[in-house]
């Protein structure tokens, strides 16, 4: 065995041990979060407990095979995944494999008849983890959803302290989309979305106070677009989370970059017309300007952490205030 083989075996074994540990401590974690907080001291208690337990032999329960598989992948260097000159927008192509995607889609569609779905005009959705808001009470996630959250921590997308505890599933038929929005103040300013089943283009536009819209020099159109290939993960945080709006046009077909949406013109996701904004991850997504993308049934899973009730203030970026339009150039 070469030293490289040995290193990767060691990594896999460590990942497996973490998985077993995570599963055996999951109940404890949920109980701790139900205490007021999580304050920094409660989350450091949690990490300390994890560290203590890590030194013991753990795991009486078989870990989920999906989790073992996902967590066994190498951890990501998120800095290398940053796209364009953007503040904290990261794109990870092929975050999962096509086989993982199939497994996840089967699981999602196996539950399709359940009444947990909320149907909207432009998509349907399901959420796990509890009702975000002032009186948030975390609810346990289904094991396969929890497995995905764990894999995001193991692979370095979220820190242990910001482990996602809330997951949203959106399902879009071809021709459906999502209006320009921010994810709001109830979450920590970091969100990760896994795309399954179809490609789509996400547009980012400056968040403008309503009173300034329409004033000379105030730009509200999308300033950048990001191709979301199936299997990819997009992460945005901090200023990109709080000071930019994101949207997906409600179209059946779209042309990357210059041309904009080529089908169903006039049936946009709402709040913005994506076409024309420069694509900031064309190379990483293998989709140069002019690429035509046809939508299929798209399912996305969005992972976030609900903020502690005592810190439910508006999420703001750090550092000096910048015009949000400047964040993208
Ligand atoms: O489907 C997506 O990729 C985006 C979903 C989203 O922005 C949201 O649920 O807040
Ligand atoms: Fe969103």
CSV table of N, CA, C and O in Angstrom, one decimal, residues 130-222:
chain,number,residue,atom,x,y,z
A,130,UNK,N,-38.4,22.5,12.0
A,130,UNK,CA,-39.2,23.4,12.9
A,130,UNK,C,-39.6,24.7,12.2
A,130,UNK,O,-39.2,24.9,11.0
A,131,UNK,N,-40.3,25.5,12.9
A,131,UNK,CA,-40.8,26.8,12.3
A,131,UNK,C,-39.8,27.9,12.7
A,131,UNK,O,-39.7,28.2,13.9
A,132,UNK,N,-39.0,28.4,11.7
A,132,UNK,CA,-38.1,29.5,12.1
A,132,UNK,C,-38.8,30.7,12.6
A,132,UNK,O,-39.9,31.0,12.2
A,133,UNK,N,-38.2,31.4,13.6
A,133,UNK,CA,-38.9,32.6,14.1
A,133,UNK,C,-38.5,32.8,15.6
A,133,UNK,O,-37.6,32.1,16.1
A,134,UNK,N,-39.1,33.7,16.2
A,134,UNK,CA,-38.7,34.1,17.5
A,134,UNK,C,-38.8,32.9,18.5
A,134,UNK,O,-37.9,32.8,19.3
A,135,UNK,N,-39.8,32.1,18.4
A,135,UNK,CA,-40.0,31.0,19.3
A,135,UNK,C,-39.6,29.7,18.7
A,135,UNK,O,-40.3,28.7,18.9
A,136,UNK,N,-38.5,29.7,18.0
A,136,UNK,CA,-38.1,28.5,17.3
A,136,UNK,C,-37.8,27.3,18.2
A,136,UNK,O,-37.1,27.5,19.2
A,137,UNK,N,-38.4,26.2,17.9
A,137,UNK,CA,-38.1,25.0,18.7
A,137,UNK,C,-37.6,24.0,17.7
A,137,UNK,O,-38.3,23.5,16.8
A,138,UNK,N,-36.3,23.6,17.8
A,138,UNK,CA,-35.8,22.7,16.8
A,138,UNK,C,-36.5,21.3,16.8
A,138,UNK,O,-36.7,20.8,17.9
A,139,UNK,N,-36.8,20.8,15.6
A,139,UNK,CA,-37.4,19.5,15.6
A,139,UNK,C,-36.4,18.6,14.9
A,139,UNK,O,-35.7,19.0,14.0
A,140,UNK,N,-36.4,17.3,15.3
A,140,UNK,CA,-35.4,16.4,14.7
A,140,UNK,C,-35.6,16.3,13.2
A,140,UNK,O,-36.8,16.3,12.7
A,141,UNK,N,-34.5,16.2,12.4
A,141,UNK,CA,-34.6,16.0,11.0
A,141,UNK,C,-34.8,14.6,10.6
A,141,UNK,O,-34.3,13.7,11.4
A,142,UNK,N,-35.4,14.2,9.5
A,142,UNK,CA,-35.4,12.8,9.1
A,142,UNK,C,-34.0,12.3,8.9
A,142,UNK,O,-33.1,13.1,8.5
A,143,UNK,N,-33.7,11.1,9.3
A,143,UNK,CA,-32.3,10.6,9.2
A,143,UNK,C,-31.6,10.9,8.0
A,143,UNK,O,-30.4,11.3,8.0
A,144,UNK,N,-32.2,10.7,6.8
A,144,UNK,CA,-31.4,11.0,5.6
A,144,UNK,C,-31.1,12.5,5.4
A,144,UNK,O,-30.1,12.8,4.8
A,145,UNK,N,-32.0,13.3,5.9
A,145,UNK,CA,-31.7,14.8,5.8
A,145,UNK,C,-30.6,15.2,6.8
A,145,UNK,O,-29.7,15.9,6.5
A,146,UNK,N,-30.7,14.5,8.0
A,146,UNK,CA,-29.7,14.7,9.0
A,146,UNK,C,-28.3,14.3,8.4
A,146,UNK,O,-27.3,14.9,8.7
A,147,UNK,N,-28.3,13.2,7.7
A,147,UNK,CA,-27.1,12.6,7.1
A,147,UNK,C,-26.5,13.7,6.2
A,147,UNK,O,-25.3,13.9,6.1
A,148,UNK,N,-27.3,14.3,5.4
A,148,UNK,CA,-26.8,15.4,4.5
A,148,UNK,C,-26.2,16.5,5.3
A,148,UNK,O,-25.1,17.1,4.9
A,149,UNK,N,-26.9,16.9,6.3
A,149,UNK,CA,-26.3,18.0,7.2
A,149,UNK,C,-25.0,17.6,7.7
A,149,UNK,O,-24.0,18.4,7.7
A,150,UNK,N,-24.9,16.4,8.2
A,150,UNK,CA,-23.6,15.9,8.8
A,150,UNK,C,-22.5,16.0,7.7
A,150,UNK,O,-21.4,16.4,7.9
A,151,UNK,N,-22.9,15.5,6.5
A,151,UNK,CA,-21.9,15.5,5.4
A,151,UNK,C,-21.4,16.9,5.1
A,151,UNK,O,-20.2,17.1,4.7
A,152,UNK,N,-22.3,17.9,5.2
A,152,UNK,CA,-21.9,19.3,5.0
A,152,UNK,C,-20.9,19.8,6.0
A,152,UNK,O,-20.0,20.6,5.7
A,153,UNK,N,-21.0,19.3,7.2
A,153,UNK,CA,-20.1,19.7,8.3
A,153,UNK,C,-18.8,19.0,8.1
A,153,UNK,O,-17.7,19.6,8.0
A,154,UNK,N,-18.9,17.7,7.8
A,154,UNK,CA,-17.6,16.9,7.6
A,154,UNK,C,-16.8,17.4,6.4
A,154,UNK,O,-15.6,17.4,6.5
A,155,UNK,N,-17.5,17.9,5.4
A,155,UNK,CA,-16.8,18.3,4.2
A,155,UNK,C,-16.4,19.8,4.3
A,155,UNK,O,-15.9,20.4,3.3
A,156,UNK,N,-16.7,20.5,5.4
A,156,UNK,CA,-16.2,21.8,5.6
A,156,UNK,C,-17.0,22.9,5.0
A,156,UNK,O,-16.6,24.1,4.9
A,157,UNK,N,-18.3,22.6,4.7
A,157,UNK,CA,-19.2,23.6,4.1
A,157,UNK,C,-19.7,24.5,5.2
A,157,UNK,O,-19.9,25.7,5.1
A,158,UNK,N,-20.1,23.9,6.4
A,158,UNK,CA,-20.5,24.5,7.6
A,158,UNK,C,-19.6,24.1,8.7
A,158,UNK,O,-19.0,23.0,8.7
A,159,UNK,N,-19.4,25.0,9.7
A,159,UNK,CA,-18.6,24.7,10.8
A,159,UNK,C,-19.5,23.9,11.8
A,159,UNK,O,-20.7,23.9,11.6
A,160,UNK,N,-18.9,23.2,12.7
A,160,UNK,CA,-19.7,22.5,13.7
A,160,UNK,C,-20.7,23.4,14.4
A,160,UNK,O,-21.8,23.1,14.7
A,161,UNK,N,-20.2,24.7,14.7
A,161,UNK,CA,-21.1,25.6,15.4
A,161,UNK,C,-22.3,26.1,14.6
A,161,UNK,O,-23.3,26.5,15.1
A,162,UNK,N,-22.1,26.1,13.2
A,162,UNK,CA,-23.2,26.6,12.4
A,162,UNK,C,-23.8,25.4,11.6
A,162,UNK,O,-24.4,25.6,10.6
A,163,UNK,N,-23.7,24.2,12.2
A,163,UNK,CA,-24.3,23.0,11.6
A,163,UNK,C,-25.8,23.3,11.2
A,163,UNK,O,-26.5,23.8,12.0
A,164,UNK,N,-26.2,23.0,10.0
A,164,UNK,CA,-27.6,23.3,9.6
A,164,UNK,C,-28.6,22.6,10.5
A,164,UNK,O,-28.3,21.4,10.8
A,165,UNK,N,-29.6,23.3,10.9
A,165,UNK,CA,-30.7,22.6,11.6
A,165,UNK,C,-32.1,22.8,11.0
A,165,UNK,O,-33.1,22.5,11.6
A,166,UNK,N,-32.0,23.3,9.8
A,166,UNK,CA,-33.3,23.6,9.1
A,166,UNK,C,-33.1,23.3,7.6
A,166,UNK,O,-32.1,23.8,7.0
A,167,UNK,N,-34.0,22.6,7.0
A,167,UNK,CA,-33.8,22.2,5.6
A,167,UNK,C,-35.1,22.4,4.8
A,167,UNK,O,-36.1,22.0,5.3
A,168,UNK,N,-34.9,23.0,3.6
A,168,UNK,CA,-36.1,23.3,2.8
A,168,UNK,C,-35.9,22.6,1.5
A,168,UNK,O,-34.9,22.6,0.9
A,169,UNK,N,-37.0,21.9,1.1
A,169,UNK,CA,-37.0,21.2,-0.2
A,169,UNK,C,-37.9,22.0,-1.1
A,169,UNK,O,-39.1,22.2,-0.8
A,170,UNK,N,-37.4,22.4,-2.3
A,170,UNK,CA,-38.2,23.1,-3.3
A,170,UNK,C,-38.3,22.2,-4.5
A,170,UNK,O,-37.3,21.6,-4.9
A,171,UNK,N,-39.5,22.1,-5.1
A,171,UNK,CA,-39.6,21.3,-6.3
A,171,UNK,C,-40.2,22.2,-7.4
A,171,UNK,O,-41.2,22.8,-7.1
A,172,UNK,N,-39.5,22.3,-8.5
A,172,UNK,CA,-39.9,23.2,-9.6
A,172,UNK,C,-40.2,22.3,-10.8
A,172,UNK,O,-39.4,21.6,-11.3
A,173,UNK,N,-41.4,22.5,-11.4
A,173,UNK,CA,-41.7,22.0,-12.7
A,173,UNK,C,-41.0,22.8,-13.7
A,173,UNK,O,-40.8,24.0,-13.5
A,174,UNK,N,-40.7,22.3,-15.0
A,174,UNK,CA,-40.2,23.2,-16.0
A,174,UNK,C,-41.2,24.4,-16.1
A,174,UNK,O,-42.4,24.2,-16.1
A,175,UNK,N,-40.7,25.6,-16.2
A,175,UNK,CA,-41.5,26.8,-16.3
A,175,UNK,C,-41.8,27.4,-14.9
A,175,UNK,O,-42.5,28.5,-14.9
A,176,UNK,N,-41.3,26.8,-13.9
A,176,UNK,CA,-41.5,27.4,-12.5
A,176,UNK,C,-40.2,28.0,-12.0
A,176,UNK,O,-39.1,27.7,-12.5
A,177,UNK,N,-40.2,28.9,-11.0
A,177,UNK,CA,-39.0,29.6,-10.5
A,177,UNK,C,-39.3,30.2,-9.1
A,177,UNK,O,-40.3,29.8,-8.5
A,178,UNK,N,-38.4,31.0,-8.7
A,178,UNK,CA,-38.5,31.6,-7.4
A,178,UNK,C,-38.2,33.1,-7.5
A,178,UNK,O,-37.2,33.5,-8.2
A,179,UNK,N,-39.1,33.9,-6.9
A,179,UNK,CA,-38.9,35.4,-7.1
A,179,UNK,C,-37.7,35.9,-6.3
A,179,UNK,O,-37.2,35.2,-5.4
A,180,UNK,N,-37.2,37.1,-6.7
A,180,UNK,CA,-36.0,37.6,-6.0
A,180,UNK,C,-36.3,37.8,-4.6
A,180,UNK,O,-37.3,38.4,-4.2
A,181,UNK,N,-35.4,37.4,-3.7
A,181,UNK,CA,-35.6,37.4,-2.3
A,181,UNK,C,-34.3,37.3,-1.6
A,181,UNK,O,-33.3,36.9,-2.2
A,182,UNK,N,-34.3,37.6,-0.3
A,182,UNK,CA,-33.2,37.2,0.6
A,182,UNK,C,-33.7,36.1,1.5
A,182,UNK,O,-35.0,36.0,1.6
A,183,UNK,N,-32.9,35.4,2.2
A,183,UNK,CA,-33.4,34.3,3.0
A,183,UNK,C,-33.8,34.8,4.4
A,183,UNK,O,-34.4,34.0,5.2
A,184,UNK,N,-33.6,36.1,4.6
A,184,UNK,CA,-34.2,36.7,5.8
A,184,UNK,C,-33.4,36.6,7.1
A,184,UNK,O,-32.4,35.9,7.2
A,185,UNK,N,-33.9,37.3,8.1
A,185,UNK,CA,-33.1,37.4,9.4
A,185,UNK,C,-33.2,36.2,10.3
A,185,UNK,O,-32.5,36.2,11.3
A,186,UNK,N,-34.0,35.3,10.0
A,186,UNK,CA,-34.2,34.2,11.0
A,186,UNK,C,-33.1,33.1,11.0
A,186,UNK,O,-33.0,32.2,11.8
A,187,UNK,N,-32.2,33.2,9.9
A,187,UNK,CA,-31.1,32.2,9.8
A,187,UNK,C,-29.8,32.9,10.0
A,187,UNK,O,-29.6,34.1,9.7
A,188,UNK,N,-28.8,32.1,10.4
A,188,UNK,CA,-27.4,32.5,10.3
A,188,UNK,C,-27.1,32.8,8.8
A,188,UNK,O,-27.7,32.2,7.9
A,189,UNK,N,-26.3,33.8,8.6
A,189,UNK,CA,-26.1,34.3,7.2
A,189,UNK,C,-25.2,33.3,6.4
A,189,UNK,O,-24.1,33.7,5.9
A,190,UNK,N,-25.6,32.1,6.2
A,190,UNK,CA,-24.9,31.2,5.4
A,190,UNK,C,-25.9,30.1,4.9
A,190,UNK,O,-26.6,29.5,5.7
A,191,UNK,N,-26.0,29.9,3.6
A,191,UNK,CA,-27.0,29.0,3.1
A,191,UNK,C,-26.3,28.1,2.0
A,191,UNK,O,-25.5,28.6,1.3
A,192,UNK,N,-26.7,26.9,2.0
A,192,UNK,CA,-26.1,26.0,1.0
A,192,UNK,C,-27.3,25.3,0.3
A,192,UNK,O,-28.2,24.8,0.9
A,193,UNK,N,-27.2,25.2,-1.1
A,193,UNK,CA,-28.3,24.6,-1.8
A,193,UNK,C,-27.8,23.5,-2.8
A,193,UNK,O,-26.9,23.8,-3.6
A,194,UNK,N,-28.3,22.3,-2.6
A,194,UNK,CA,-27.9,21.2,-3.5
A,194,UNK,C,-29.0,21.1,-4.6
A,194,UNK,O,-30.2,21.1,-4.3
A,195,UNK,N,-28.5,21.0,-5.9
A,195,UNK,CA,-29.5,21.0,-7.0
A,195,UNK,C,-29.6,19.5,-7.5
A,195,UNK,O,-28.6,18.9,-7.7
A,196,UNK,N,-30.8,19.0,-7.7
A,196,UNK,CA,-31.0,17.7,-8.1
A,196,UNK,C,-32.0,17.7,-9.3
A,196,UNK,O,-32.9,18.5,-9.4
A,197,UNK,N,-31.7,16.9,-10.3
A,197,UNK,CA,-32.7,16.6,-11.4
A,197,UNK,C,-32.6,17.5,-12.6
A,197,UNK,O,-32.9,17.1,-13.7
A,198,UNK,N,-32.1,18.8,-12.4
A,198,UNK,CA,-32.1,19.7,-13.5
A,198,UNK,C,-31.1,20.8,-13.3
A,198,UNK,O,-30.8,21.2,-12.1
A,199,UNK,N,-30.7,21.4,-14.4
A,199,UNK,CA,-29.9,22.7,-14.3
A,199,UNK,C,-30.8,23.8,-14.2
A,199,UNK,O,-32.0,23.7,-14.6
A,200,UNK,N,-30.3,24.9,-13.7
A,200,UNK,CA,-31.1,26.2,-13.7
A,200,UNK,C,-30.1,27.3,-13.5
A,200,UNK,O,-28.9,27.1,-13.2
A,201,UNK,N,-30.5,28.6,-13.8
A,201,UNK,CA,-29.6,29.7,-13.6
A,201,UNK,C,-30.2,30.6,-12.4
A,201,UNK,O,-31.4,30.9,-12.4
A,202,UNK,N,-29.3,30.9,-11.5
A,202,UNK,CA,-29.7,31.8,-10.4
A,202,UNK,C,-29.2,33.2,-10.6
A,202,UNK,O,-28.0,33.3,-11.1
A,203,UNK,N,-30.0,34.2,-10.4
A,203,UNK,CA,-29.6,35.6,-10.6
A,203,UNK,C,-29.4,36.3,-9.3
A,203,UNK,O,-30.2,36.1,-8.4
A,204,UNK,N,-28.4,37.2,-9.3
A,204,UNK,CA,-28.2,38.0,-8.1
A,204,UNK,C,-28.4,39.4,-8.4
A,204,UNK,O,-27.8,39.9,-9.4
A,205,UNK,N,-29.2,40.1,-7.6
A,205,UNK,CA,-29.4,41.6,-7.8
A,205,UNK,C,-29.2,42.3,-6.5
A,205,UNK,O,-29.4,41.7,-5.4
A,206,UNK,N,-28.9,43.6,-6.6
A,206,UNK,CA,-28.7,44.3,-5.4
A,206,UNK,C,-30.1,44.5,-4.6
A,206,UNK,O,-31.1,44.6,-5.2
A,207,UNK,N,-29.9,44.4,-3.3
A,207,UNK,CA,-31.1,44.6,-2.4
A,207,UNK,C,-31.2,46.1,-2.2
A,207,UNK,O,-30.3,46.7,-1.7
A,208,UNK,N,-32.4,46.7,-2.6
A,208,UNK,CA,-32.5,48.1,-2.5
A,208,UNK,C,-33.7,48.4,-1.6
A,208,UNK,O,-34.7,47.8,-1.7
A,209,UNK,N,-33.6,49.5,-0.8
A,209,UNK,CA,-34.7,49.9,0.0
A,209,UNK,C,-35.8,50.3,-1.0
A,209,UNK,O,-35.6,51.0,-2.0
A,210,UNK,N,-37.1,50.0,-0.7
A,210,UNK,CA,-38.2,50.3,-1.6
A,210,UNK,C,-38.2,51.7,-2.0
A,210,UNK,O,-38.4,52.1,-3.1
A,211,UNK,N,-37.9,52.6,-1.0
A,211,UNK,CA,-38.0,54.1,-1.3
A,211,UNK,C,-37.0,54.5,-2.4
A,211,UNK,O,-37.1,55.5,-3.0
A,212,UNK,N,-35.9,53.7,-2.6
A,212,UNK,CA,-34.9,54.1,-3.6
A,212,UNK,C,-35.1,53.5,-4.9
A,212,UNK,O,-34.4,54.0,-5.9
A,213,UNK,N,-36.0,52.6,-5.1
A,213,UNK,CA,-36.2,51.9,-6.4
A,213,UNK,C,-36.7,53.0,-7.4
A,213,UNK,O,-37.6,53.7,-7.0
A,214,UNK,N,-36.1,52.9,-8.5
A,214,UNK,CA,-36.6,53.9,-9.6
A,214,UNK,C,-35.8,55.2,-9.6
A,214,UNK,O,-35.9,56.0,-10.5
A,215,UNK,N,-35.1,55.5,-8.5
A,215,UNK,CA,-34.3,56.7,-8.5
A,215,UNK,C,-33.1,56.6,-9.5
A,215,UNK,O,-32.6,55.5,-9.8
A,216,UNK,N,-32.7,57.7,-10.1
A,216,UNK,CA,-31.6,57.7,-11.1
A,216,UNK,C,-30.4,57.0,-10.4
A,216,UNK,O,-30.0,57.3,-9.3
A,217,UNK,N,-29.7,56.2,-11.2
A,217,UNK,CA,-28.5,55.6,-10.7
A,217,UNK,C,-28.7,54.4,-9.8
A,217,UNK,O,-27.7,53.8,-9.4
A,218,UNK,N,-29.9,54.1,-9.5
A,218,UNK,CA,-30.1,52.9,-8.6
A,218,UNK,C,-30.5,51.7,-9.4
A,218,UNK,O,-31.5,51.7,-10.1
A,219,UNK,N,-29.6,50.7,-9.4
A,219,UNK,CA,-29.7,49.6,-10.2
A,219,UNK,C,-30.4,48.4,-9.5
A,219,UNK,O,-30.0,48.1,-8.4
A,220,UNK,N,-31.5,47.9,-10.1
A,220,UNK,CA,-32.2,46.8,-9.5
A,220,UNK,C,-32.1,45.5,-10.3
A,220,UNK,O,-32.5,44.5,-9.8
A,221,UNK,N,-31.6,45.6,-11.5
A,221,UNK,CA,-31.6,44.4,-12.4
A,221,UNK,C,-30.5,43.5,-11.9
A,221,UNK,O,-29.5,44.0,-11.3
A,222,UNK,N,-30.6,42.2,-12.2
A,222,UNK,CA,-29.5,41.3,-11.8
A,222,UNK,C,-28.2,41.7,-12.3
A,222,UNK,O,-28.0,42.1,-13.5
